[in-house]
Each structure stands twice: as structure tokens, then as C-alpha cells.
């Protein structure tokens, strides 16, 4: 099974991804996580990507397409994968189709998590991430049991540099201009399932499960 999670920065893609990969035996592929790991390790890819992430701009399509293509070919993605944060442009979506065709695979579901802009801003500016395992928290909406300490591994929590107010606004703008057209793109292909992301984490999770358990129809014509 191949699932795409679509939604603005802060919509809750990463949070939901963590919750569903286990149940549906999917491998979580987050292009953002891969890029941040490369920046931390100072690899060639990391050096290429850093400026874009710092500014809240998108990394060039060909760079991310190559990352995803290589990742999808790894053995742990054969049974199923969940794409989180990719594709982010129509160009990326088209390239993904070519890659999948070459592998004789197809997209099963595109789940669009819809959240209002004010909510996105408070989610992103209050987000905290575990340095060690990458788990996601929120100061108010999903706080860890002990302040600044990861519930899962005891790691230290930090705030992403691009979660500052200024960069958040830029990222939402980039999303509106470059990523939002994908909603219509996938709706036309009858792959889109929209869920209301302006609810608490467990309610959103339930809706995702309903889609993936095949109880809901796509919105397409
Ligand atoms: P994305 O991967 O789409 O950028 P995240 O999953 O990282 O989004 O969520 C952004 C922030 O909002 C995190 O701090 C997360 O804990 C919090 N969050 C996620 N889903 C919800 C929700 N349904 N209600 C409130 N806060 C949420
Ligand atoms: P969020 O969902 O909170 O916006 P991500 O972790 O998905 O954050 O992405 C962080 C940054 O990584 C983006 O602002 C962008 O610079 C880069 N990035 C991630 N995925 C892509 C992609 N598919 N195409 C281009 N750039 C990407
Ligand atoms: Zn952790």
C-alpha cells in the first residue's frame, strides 16, 4: 500500500504518520526528516539543502525526487510506504508517477489533512521535537510528561529553527503557492480523501483509520 499525506506545514502529518505506520505496516518516508538528517551529518545533500530549509523555501524538485526514488527502492518499502511532505509541487507529483510506473506500483490513497491558518501558526510555533528519536510534541496541545524530555526515549526536546514565526509565515505562503494545487490535482484523479484536521489528535487519527480501512469514498469524480 502506498499512502500520501498532504497538508500545510503544521497540519499534523508527522504526528499522524507516527500513529498509522505501525498499524498498516508502512514505512514512514519524510523528506523533511531526511533533509534535516543530511544537514546534521553535513553530507553533500545537506550542504545543498540547508539554505532552502533555513529560508522556508522548497528544495529543488529533482533533488527531492531522487531522494524519494532511492528510498522507495529499499527493501523495507516493498510492503508499503507512507509519504509525508512529498510531493509538494505538481512537478514532484508527476515525477513520482513516473517512478512508480517504473516500479509497477501505484498510489492507493492521498489523505489531505485540512487545518485553518491560525491553528497552523500556533501548532508550528509551539512544536518541539526529540533530538534523539524525532518524536513530535507540542507545548500546549501534546506536551511531554516531563518538561523538555521525550516520553519515548528520554531524549532532549528542541525547537526547529524554521518554526520561528517569520519562517513559519514564509512556509505557509510557499505551501499556498506551490503545494495547494495538488489538492485539485489528486481530486481529479479520484485519489483524494479530505479529513478535518482541526480536531484533537485522536479524532484526526480515527478519521485516517476510516479512510485506510476503506470505509470512505474518495472525493473524486
Ligand atoms: P506537520 O508534519 O504536518 O508539519 P506535525 O505533525 O509536526 O505537523 O504537527 C505540528 C504541531 O502540531 C506539533 O507540535 C504537533 O504536536 C501538533 N499537533 C499535531 N496534530 C495536532 C492536533 N490534531 N491538534 C493539536 N495539535 C496538533
Ligand atoms: P513541515 O511539514 O513542518 O513544513 P517538513 O519537515 O516536511 O516540514 O519540511 C521542512 C523543509 O524541508 C521545507 O520547508 C523544505 O525546505 C524542505 N522540504 C521537505 N520536503 C520537501 C519537498 N517534498 N520538496 C521540497 N522541499 C522539501
Ligand atoms: Zn525521543
PDB file of C-alpha atoms and ligand atoms in Angstrom:
ATOM      1  CA  UNK A   1       0.000   0.000   0.000  1.00  0.00           C
ATOM      2  CA  UNK A   2       1.224   3.478  -0.824  1.00  0.00           C
ATOM      3  CA  UNK A   3      -0.223   6.450   1.047  1.00  0.00           C
ATOM      4  CA  UNK A   4       0.480  10.169   0.666  1.00  0.00           C
ATOM      5  CA  UNK A   5      -0.205  12.605   3.496  1.00  0.00           C
ATOM      6  CA  UNK A   6      -0.947  16.044   2.130  1.00  0.00           C
ATOM      7  CA  UNK A   7      -1.397  19.184   4.194  1.00  0.00           C
ATOM      8  CA  UNK A   8       0.115  22.520   5.145  1.00  0.00           C
ATOM      9  CA  UNK A   9       3.146  22.755   7.415  1.00  0.00           C
ATOM     10  CA  UNK A  10       1.822  22.040  10.902  1.00  0.00           C
ATOM     11  CA  UNK A  11      -1.307  20.210   9.734  1.00  0.00           C
ATOM     12  CA  UNK A  12      -0.261  17.155  11.731  1.00  0.00           C
ATOM     13  CA  UNK A  13       1.211  14.935   9.016  1.00  0.00           C
ATOM     14  CA  UNK A  14       4.194  13.769  11.056  1.00  0.00           C
ATOM     15  CA  UNK A  15       2.087  13.182  14.168  1.00  0.00           C
ATOM     16  CA  UNK A  16      -0.453  11.091  12.272  1.00  0.00           C
ATOM     17  CA  UNK A  17       2.284   9.278  10.347  1.00  0.00           C
ATOM     18  CA  UNK A  18       3.833   8.073  13.601  1.00  0.00           C
ATOM     19  CA  UNK A  19       0.424   6.722  14.636  1.00  0.00           C
ATOM     20  CA  UNK A  20      -0.504   4.874  11.465  1.00  0.00           C
ATOM     21  CA  UNK A  21       2.699   3.341  10.132  1.00  0.00           C
ATOM     22  CA  UNK A  22       2.659   0.571  12.697  1.00  0.00           C
ATOM     23  CA  UNK A  23      -0.958  -0.442  12.257  1.00  0.00           C
ATOM     24  CA  UNK A  24      -0.751  -0.580   8.473  1.00  0.00           C
ATOM     25  CA  UNK A  25       2.845  -1.886   8.227  1.00  0.00           C
ATOM     26  CA  UNK A  26       4.025   1.136   6.291  1.00  0.00           C
ATOM     27  CA  UNK A  27       7.498   2.637   6.197  1.00  0.00           C
ATOM     28  CA  UNK A  28       7.422   6.334   7.050  1.00  0.00           C
ATOM     29  CA  UNK A  29       9.218   8.468   4.454  1.00  0.00           C
ATOM     30  CA  UNK A  30       9.512  12.111   5.487  1.00  0.00           C
ATOM     31  CA  UNK A  31      11.538  14.194   3.056  1.00  0.00           C
ATOM     32  CA  UNK A  32      11.878  16.877   5.749  1.00  0.00           C
ATOM     33  CA  UNK A  33      13.393  14.351   8.191  1.00  0.00           C
ATOM     34  CA  UNK A  34      15.763  13.009   5.523  1.00  0.00           C
ATOM     35  CA  UNK A  35      16.909  16.531   4.613  1.00  0.00           C
ATOM     36  CA  UNK A  36      17.428  17.527   8.263  1.00  0.00           C
ATOM     37  CA  UNK A  37      19.439  14.352   8.913  1.00  0.00           C
ATOM     38  CA  UNK A  38      21.658  15.145   5.899  1.00  0.00           C
ATOM     39  CA  UNK A  39      22.198  18.702   7.128  1.00  0.00           C
ATOM     40  CA  UNK A  40      23.173  17.410  10.566  1.00  0.00           C
ATOM     41  CA  UNK A  41      25.679  14.963   9.036  1.00  0.00           C
ATOM     42  CA  UNK A  42      26.958  17.686   6.691  1.00  0.00           C
ATOM     43  CA  UNK A  43      26.683  15.446   3.619  1.00  0.00           C
ATOM     44  CA  UNK A  44      26.728  16.860   0.078  1.00  0.00           C
ATOM     45  CA  UNK A  45      22.915  16.739   0.038  1.00  0.00           C
ATOM     46  CA  UNK A  46      22.800  18.527   3.382  1.00  0.00           C
ATOM     47  CA  UNK A  47      25.017  21.338   2.104  1.00  0.00           C
ATOM     48  CA  UNK A  48      22.800  21.737  -0.959  1.00  0.00           C
ATOM     49  CA  UNK A  49      19.589  21.794   1.085  1.00  0.00           C
ATOM     50  CA  UNK A  50      20.451  23.896   4.138  1.00  0.00           C
ATOM     51  CA  UNK A  51      19.794  27.367   2.702  1.00  0.00           C
ATOM     52  CA  UNK A  52      16.379  26.367   1.416  1.00  0.00           C
ATOM     53  CA  UNK A  53      15.253  24.972   4.767  1.00  0.00           C
ATOM     54  CA  UNK A  54      16.584  27.981   6.663  1.00  0.00           C
ATOM     55  CA  UNK A  55      14.623  30.333   4.418  1.00  0.00           C
ATOM     56  CA  UNK A  56      11.451  28.224   4.366  1.00  0.00           C
ATOM     57  CA  UNK A  57      11.759  27.656   0.615  1.00  0.00           C
ATOM     58  CA  UNK A  58      11.377  24.348  -1.197  1.00  0.00           C
ATOM     59  CA  UNK A  59      14.440  22.317  -2.103  1.00  0.00           C
ATOM     60  CA  UNK A  60      14.595  21.849  -5.928  1.00  0.00           C
ATOM     61  CA  UNK A  61      12.265  19.173  -7.280  1.00  0.00           C
ATOM     62  CA  UNK A  62      14.966  16.985  -8.824  1.00  0.00           C
ATOM     63  CA  UNK A  63      16.807  16.762  -5.507  1.00  0.00           C
ATOM     64  CA  UNK A  64      13.806  15.526  -3.502  1.00  0.00           C
ATOM     65  CA  UNK A  65      12.530  13.278  -6.284  1.00  0.00           C
ATOM     66  CA  UNK A  66      15.871  11.460  -6.311  1.00  0.00           C
ATOM     67  CA  UNK A  67      15.759  11.021  -2.526  1.00  0.00           C
ATOM     68  CA  UNK A  68      12.275   9.504  -2.655  1.00  0.00           C
ATOM     69  CA  UNK A  69      13.039   7.320  -5.655  1.00  0.00           C
ATOM     70  CA  UNK A  70      16.058   5.787  -3.930  1.00  0.00           C
ATOM     71  CA  UNK A  71      14.211   5.375  -0.655  1.00  0.00           C
ATOM     72  CA  UNK A  72      11.220   3.634  -2.282  1.00  0.00           C
ATOM     73  CA  UNK A  73      13.558   1.067  -3.828  1.00  0.00           C
ATOM     74  CA  UNK A  74      14.847  -0.069  -0.451  1.00  0.00           C
ATOM     75  CA  UNK A  75      13.545  -3.429   0.802  1.00  0.00           C
ATOM     76  CA  UNK A  76      11.669  -2.000   3.798  1.00  0.00           C
ATOM     77  CA  UNK A  77       9.380  -0.059   1.433  1.00  0.00           C
ATOM     78  CA  UNK A  78       8.241  -3.041  -0.600  1.00  0.00           C
ATOM     79  CA  UNK A  79       5.260  -3.906   1.579  1.00  0.00           C
ATOM     80  CA  UNK A  80       4.106  -0.331   1.918  1.00  0.00           C
ATOM     81  CA  UNK A  81       5.160   3.253   2.401  1.00  0.00           C
ATOM     82  CA  UNK A  82       3.718   6.452   3.764  1.00  0.00           C
ATOM     83  CA  UNK A  83       4.945   9.643   2.098  1.00  0.00           C
ATOM     84  CA  UNK A  84       4.918  12.625   4.457  1.00  0.00           C
ATOM     85  CA  UNK A  85       5.805  16.019   2.980  1.00  0.00           C
ATOM     86  CA  UNK A  86       6.234  14.700  -0.561  1.00  0.00           C
ATOM     87  CA  UNK A  87       5.124  15.522  -3.219  1.00  0.00           C
ATOM     88  CA  UNK A  88       4.974  19.270  -2.590  1.00  0.00           C
ATOM     89  CA  UNK A  89       4.697  20.522  -6.172  1.00  0.00           C
ATOM     90  CA  UNK A  90       2.791  19.303  -9.221  1.00  0.00           C
ATOM     91  CA  UNK A  91       6.165  18.648 -10.837  1.00  0.00           C
ATOM     92  CA  UNK A  92       7.114  16.319  -7.968  1.00  0.00           C
ATOM     93  CA  UNK A  93       3.761  14.553  -8.248  1.00  0.00           C
ATOM     94  CA  UNK A  94       4.326  13.902 -11.944  1.00  0.00           C
ATOM     95  CA  UNK A  95       7.839  12.605 -11.345  1.00  0.00           C
ATOM     96  CA  UNK A  96       6.533  10.341  -8.599  1.00  0.00           C
ATOM     97  CA  UNK A  97       4.070   8.810 -11.033  1.00  0.00           C
ATOM     98  CA  UNK A  98       6.878   8.022 -13.460  1.00  0.00           C
ATOM     99  CA  UNK A  99       8.987   6.493 -10.722  1.00  0.00           C
ATOM    100  CA  UNK A 100       6.075   4.354  -9.523  1.00  0.00           C
ATOM    101  CA  UNK A 101       5.236   3.263 -13.028  1.00  0.00           C
ATOM    102  CA  UNK A 102       8.788   2.031 -13.460  1.00  0.00           C
ATOM    103  CA  UNK A 103       8.356   0.006 -10.277  1.00  0.00           C
ATOM    104  CA  UNK A 104       4.891  -1.212 -11.247  1.00  0.00           C
ATOM    105  CA  UNK A 105       3.409   0.412  -8.205  1.00  0.00           C
ATOM    106  CA  UNK A 106       0.651   2.938  -7.685  1.00  0.00           C
ATOM    107  CA  UNK A 107      -0.716   5.420  -5.152  1.00  0.00           C
ATOM    108  CA  UNK A 108      -3.580   3.992  -3.104  1.00  0.00           C
ATOM    109  CA  UNK A 109      -4.646   6.977  -1.012  1.00  0.00           C
ATOM    110  CA  UNK A 110      -3.897  10.678  -0.803  1.00  0.00           C
ATOM    111  CA  UNK A 111      -5.122  11.946   2.550  1.00  0.00           C
ATOM    112  CA  UNK A 112      -5.474  15.700   2.827  1.00  0.00           C
ATOM    113  CA  UNK A 113      -5.425  16.986   6.399  1.00  0.00           C
ATOM    114  CA  UNK A 114      -7.241  20.313   6.373  1.00  0.00           C
ATOM    115  CA  UNK A 115      -6.415  22.897   9.066  1.00  0.00           C
ATOM    116  CA  UNK A 116      -7.134  26.636   9.344  1.00  0.00           C
ATOM    117  CA  UNK A 117      -4.249  29.089   9.084  1.00  0.00           C
ATOM    118  CA  UNK A 118      -4.380  30.461  12.659  1.00  0.00           C
ATOM    119  CA  UNK A 119      -4.253  26.949  14.019  1.00  0.00           C
ATOM    120  CA  UNK A 120      -1.242  26.120  11.790  1.00  0.00           C
ATOM    121  CA  UNK A 121       0.678  29.045  13.233  1.00  0.00           C
ATOM    122  CA  UNK A 122       0.067  28.073  16.850  1.00  0.00           C
ATOM    123  CA  UNK A 123       0.874  24.440  16.116  1.00  0.00           C
ATOM    124  CA  UNK A 124       4.171  25.251  14.406  1.00  0.00           C
ATOM    125  CA  UNK A 125       5.433  27.854  16.857  1.00  0.00           C
ATOM    126  CA  UNK A 126       4.685  25.529  19.818  1.00  0.00           C
ATOM    127  CA  UNK A 127       6.159  22.406  18.214  1.00  0.00           C
ATOM    128  CA  UNK A 128       9.013  20.603  19.931  1.00  0.00           C
ATOM    129  CA  UNK A 129      10.987  17.634  18.552  1.00  0.00           C
ATOM    130  CA  UNK A 130      13.075  14.953  20.235  1.00  0.00           C
ATOM    131  CA  UNK A 131      16.749  15.246  19.324  1.00  0.00           C
ATOM    132  CA  UNK A 132      17.256  11.504  19.581  1.00  0.00           C
ATOM    133  CA  UNK A 133      14.194   9.775  18.123  1.00  0.00           C
ATOM    134  CA  UNK A 134      12.440  12.585  16.248  1.00  0.00           C
ATOM    135  CA  UNK A 135       9.122  12.223  18.114  1.00  0.00           C
ATOM    136  CA  UNK A 136       6.941  15.337  17.862  1.00  0.00           C
ATOM    137  CA  UNK A 137       5.359  17.210  20.785  1.00  0.00           C
ATOM    138  CA  UNK A 138       3.573  20.487  21.346  1.00  0.00           C
ATOM    139  CA  UNK A 139       3.978  22.807  24.322  1.00  0.00           C
ATOM    140  CA  UNK A 140       0.199  23.013  24.817  1.00  0.00           C
ATOM    141  CA  UNK A 141      -1.548  20.512  22.573  1.00  0.00           C
ATOM    142  CA  UNK A 142       0.664  17.468  23.116  1.00  0.00           C
ATOM    143  CA  UNK A 143       3.103  18.139  25.950  1.00  0.00           C
ATOM    144  CA  UNK A 144       5.571  15.502  27.169  1.00  0.00           C
ATOM    145  CA  UNK A 145       5.087  14.152  30.704  1.00  0.00           C
ATOM    146  CA  UNK A 146       8.281  15.816  31.886  1.00  0.00           C
ATOM    147  CA  UNK A 147       9.087  19.271  30.526  1.00  0.00           C
ATOM    148  CA  UNK A 148      11.576  19.122  27.615  1.00  0.00           C
ATOM    149  CA  UNK A 149      12.071  15.351  27.902  1.00  0.00           C
ATOM    150  CA  UNK A 150      10.871  12.813  25.318  1.00  0.00           C
ATOM    151  CA  UNK A 151       8.307  10.313  26.710  1.00  0.00           C
ATOM    152  CA  UNK A 152       9.522   7.630  24.356  1.00  0.00           C
ATOM    153  CA  UNK A 153      13.294   7.719  24.735  1.00  0.00           C
ATOM    154  CA  UNK A 154      14.225  10.305  27.371  1.00  0.00           C
ATOM    155  CA  UNK A 155      15.891  12.492  24.733  1.00  0.00           C
ATOM    156  CA  UNK A 156      16.040  16.268  24.913  1.00  0.00           C
ATOM    157  CA  UNK A 157      13.380  18.270  23.068  1.00  0.00           C
ATOM    158  CA  UNK A 158      14.285  21.206  20.834  1.00  0.00           C
ATOM    159  CA  UNK A 159      12.553  23.742  18.615  1.00  0.00           C
ATOM    160  CA  UNK A 160      13.248  23.591  14.879  1.00  0.00           C
ATOM    161  CA  UNK A 161      14.877  26.797  13.629  1.00  0.00           C
ATOM    162  CA  UNK A 162      12.336  27.082  10.830  1.00  0.00           C
ATOM    163  CA  UNK A 163       9.499  27.019  13.378  1.00  0.00           C
ATOM    164  CA  UNK A 164      10.149  30.681  14.202  1.00  0.00           C
ATOM    165  CA  UNK A 165       7.198  32.979  13.458  1.00  0.00           C
ATOM    166  CA  UNK A 166       8.871  34.619  10.462  1.00  0.00           C
ATOM    167  CA  UNK A 167       9.857  31.387   8.705  1.00  0.00           C
ATOM    168  CA  UNK A 168       6.514  29.778   9.528  1.00  0.00           C
ATOM    169  CA  UNK A 169       4.718  32.560   7.653  1.00  0.00           C
ATOM    170  CA  UNK A 170       7.004  32.109   4.676  1.00  0.00           C
ATOM    171  CA  UNK A 171       6.473  28.325   4.666  1.00  0.00           C
ATOM    172  CA  UNK A 172       2.705  28.735   4.709  1.00  0.00           C
ATOM    173  CA  UNK A 173       2.972  31.157   1.781  1.00  0.00           C
ATOM    174  CA  UNK A 174       5.101  28.681  -0.158  1.00  0.00           C
ATOM    175  CA  UNK A 175       2.561  25.978   0.652  1.00  0.00           C
ATOM    176  CA  UNK A 176      -0.324  28.068  -0.703  1.00  0.00           C
ATOM    177  CA  UNK A 177       1.520  28.852  -3.913  1.00  0.00           C
ATOM    178  CA  UNK A 178       3.242  25.598  -4.708  1.00  0.00           C
ATOM    179  CA  UNK A 179       1.628  22.730  -2.816  1.00  0.00           C
ATOM    180  CA  UNK A 180      -2.054  23.581  -2.584  1.00  0.00           C
ATOM    181  CA  UNK A 181      -2.641  22.926  -6.311  1.00  0.00           C
ATOM    182  CA  UNK A 182      -2.003  19.252  -5.515  1.00  0.00           C
ATOM    183  CA  UNK A 183      -5.374  19.051  -3.767  1.00  0.00           C
ATOM    184  CA  UNK A 184      -7.180  19.625  -7.042  1.00  0.00           C
ATOM    185  CA  UNK A 185      -4.637  17.515  -8.895  1.00  0.00           C
ATOM    186  CA  UNK A 186      -5.351  14.431  -6.796  1.00  0.00           C
ATOM    187  CA  UNK A 187      -9.074  15.137  -6.546  1.00  0.00           C
ATOM    188  CA  UNK A 188      -9.266  14.915 -10.318  1.00  0.00           C
ATOM    189  CA  UNK A 189      -7.519  11.553 -10.182  1.00  0.00           C
ATOM    190  CA  UNK A 190     -10.098  10.357  -7.637  1.00  0.00           C
ATOM    191  CA  UNK A 191      -7.394   9.673  -5.091  1.00  0.00           C
ATOM    192  CA  UNK A 192      -8.142  12.438  -2.602  1.00  0.00           C
ATOM    193  CA  UNK A 193      -9.654  11.870   0.840  1.00  0.00           C
ATOM    194  CA  UNK A 194     -10.033  15.022   2.921  1.00  0.00           C
ATOM    195  CA  UNK A 195     -10.123  14.833   6.714  1.00  0.00           C
ATOM    196  CA  UNK A 196     -10.872  17.637   9.170  1.00  0.00           C
ATOM    197  CA  UNK A 197      -7.545  18.310  10.885  1.00  0.00           C
ATOM    198  CA  UNK A 198      -8.952  20.989  13.214  1.00  0.00           C
ATOM    199  CA  UNK A 199      -9.782  18.389  15.856  1.00  0.00           C
ATOM    200  CA  UNK A 200      -7.774  16.727  18.563  1.00  0.00           C
ATOM    201  CA  UNK A 201      -5.041  14.284  17.577  1.00  0.00           C
ATOM    202  CA  UNK A 202      -7.046  11.139  18.342  1.00  0.00           C
ATOM    203  CA  UNK A 203     -10.119  12.274  16.426  1.00  0.00           C
ATOM    204  CA  UNK A 204      -7.997  13.016  13.361  1.00  0.00           C
ATOM    205  CA  UNK A 205      -6.381   9.630  13.779  1.00  0.00           C
ATOM    206  CA  UNK A 206      -9.797   7.932  13.792  1.00  0.00           C
ATOM    207  CA  UNK A 207     -10.719   9.626  10.537  1.00  0.00           C
ATOM    208  CA  UNK A 208      -7.487   8.488   8.915  1.00  0.00           C
ATOM    209  CA  UNK A 209      -8.185   4.959  10.028  1.00  0.00           C
ATOM    210  CA  UNK A 210     -11.626   5.095   8.493  1.00  0.00           C
ATOM    211  CA  UNK A 211     -10.140   6.086   5.171  1.00  0.00           C
ATOM    212  CA  UNK A 212      -7.437   3.440   5.275  1.00  0.00           C
ATOM    213  CA  UNK A 213      -9.839   0.748   6.407  1.00  0.00           C
ATOM    214  CA  UNK A 214     -11.643   1.528   3.200  1.00  0.00           C
ATOM    215  CA  UNK A 215     -14.841   2.797   4.761  1.00  0.00           C
ATOM    216  CA  UNK A 216     -14.890   6.091   2.977  1.00  0.00           C
ATOM    217  CA  UNK A 217     -15.112   7.016  -0.661  1.00  0.00           C
ATOM    218  CA  UNK A 218     -12.659   9.295  -2.377  1.00  0.00           C
ATOM    219  CA  UNK A 219     -13.916  12.756  -3.228  1.00  0.00           C
ATOM    220  CA  UNK A 220     -13.036  12.408  -6.865  1.00  0.00           C
ATOM    221  CA  UNK A 221     -15.496  12.415  -9.691  1.00  0.00           C
TER     222      UNK A 221
HETATM  223  P1  LIG B   1       3.409  18.501  10.031  1.00  0.00           P
HETATM  224  O1  LIG B   1       4.217  17.232   9.962  1.00  0.00           O
HETATM  225  O2  LIG B   1       2.188  18.448   9.163  1.00  0.00           O
HETATM  226  O3  LIG B   1       4.217  19.728   9.813  1.00  0.00           O
HETATM  227  P2  LIG B   1       3.242  17.917  12.917  1.00  0.00           P
HETATM  228  O4  LIG B   1       2.700  16.541  12.988  1.00  0.00           O
HETATM  229  O5  LIG B   1       4.681  18.103  13.195  1.00  0.00           O
HETATM  230  O6  LIG B   1       2.823  18.607  11.516  1.00  0.00           O
HETATM  231  O7  LIG B   1       2.360  18.821  13.934  1.00  0.00           O
HETATM  232  C1  LIG B   1       2.656  20.197  14.138  1.00  0.00           C
HETATM  233  C2  LIG B   1       2.493  20.525  15.628  1.00  0.00           C
HETATM  234  O8  LIG B   1       1.119  20.445  15.984  1.00  0.00           O
HETATM  235  C3  LIG B   1       3.205  19.563  16.565  1.00  0.00           C
HETATM  236  O9  LIG B   1       3.683  20.291  17.664  1.00  0.00           O
HETATM  237  C4  LIG B   1       2.123  18.569  16.995  1.00  0.00           C
HETATM  238  O10 LIG B   1       2.351  18.055  18.305  1.00  0.00           O
HETATM  239  C5  LIG B   1       0.884  19.436  16.969  1.00  0.00           C
HETATM  240  N1  LIG B   1      -0.321  18.725  16.511  1.00  0.00           N
HETATM  241  C6  LIG B   1      -0.418  17.750  15.584  1.00  0.00           C
HETATM  242  N2  LIG B   1      -1.708  17.362  15.393  1.00  0.00           N
HETATM  243  C7  LIG B   1      -2.444  18.131  16.230  1.00  0.00           C
HETATM  244  C8  LIG B   1      -3.864  18.237  16.508  1.00  0.00           C
HETATM  245  N3  LIG B   1      -4.755  17.457  15.868  1.00  0.00           N
HETATM  246  N4  LIG B   1      -4.265  19.145  17.426  1.00  0.00           N
HETATM  247  C9  LIG B   1      -3.358  19.928  18.055  1.00  0.00           C
HETATM  248  N5  LIG B   1      -2.028  19.898  17.846  1.00  0.00           N
HETATM  249  C10 LIG B   1      -1.570  19.008  16.943  1.00  0.00           C
HETATM  250  P1  LIG B   2       6.639  20.888   7.610  1.00  0.00           P
HETATM  251  O1  LIG B   2       5.695  19.822   7.218  1.00  0.00           O
HETATM  252  O2  LIG B   2       6.548  21.269   9.038  1.00  0.00           O
HETATM  253  O3  LIG B   2       6.609  22.070   6.686  1.00  0.00           O
HETATM  254  P2  LIG B   2       8.940  19.353   6.645  1.00  0.00           P
HETATM  255  O4  LIG B   2       9.793  18.706   7.654  1.00  0.00           O
HETATM  256  O5  LIG B   2       8.056  18.498   5.812  1.00  0.00           O
HETATM  257  O6  LIG B   2       8.124  20.451   7.439  1.00  0.00           O
HETATM  258  O7  LIG B   2       9.828  20.231   5.660  1.00  0.00           O
HETATM  259  C1  LIG B   2      10.793  21.122   6.123  1.00  0.00           C
HETATM  260  C2  LIG B   2      11.519  21.769   4.953  1.00  0.00           C
HETATM  261  O8  LIG B   2      12.192  20.770   4.181  1.00  0.00           O
HETATM  262  C3  LIG B   2      10.635  22.505   3.959  1.00  0.00           C
HETATM  263  O9  LIG B   2      10.387  23.843   4.357  1.00  0.00           O
HETATM  264  C4  LIG B   2      11.500  22.442   2.693  1.00  0.00           C
HETATM  265  O10 LIG B   2      12.562  23.378   2.742  1.00  0.00           O
HETATM  266  C5  LIG B   2      12.130  21.059   2.795  1.00  0.00           C
HETATM  267  N1  LIG B   2      11.330  20.016   2.129  1.00  0.00           N
HETATM  268  C6  LIG B   2      10.736  18.942   2.723  1.00  0.00           C
HETATM  269  N2  LIG B   2      10.076  18.189   1.828  1.00  0.00           N
HETATM  270  C7  LIG B   2      10.241  18.804   0.620  1.00  0.00           C
HETATM  271  C8  LIG B   2       9.774  18.542  -0.705  1.00  0.00           C
HETATM  272  N3  LIG B   2       8.992  17.484  -0.992  1.00  0.00           N
HETATM  273  N4  LIG B   2      10.144  19.406  -1.683  1.00  0.00           N
HETATM  274  C9  LIG B   2      10.922  20.472  -1.439  1.00  0.00           C
HETATM  275  N5  LIG B   2      11.379  20.784  -0.211  1.00  0.00           N
HETATM  276  C10 LIG B   2      11.052  19.970   0.813  1.00  0.00           C
HETATM  277 ZN1  LIG B   3      12.717  10.621  21.772  1.00  0.00          ZN
END
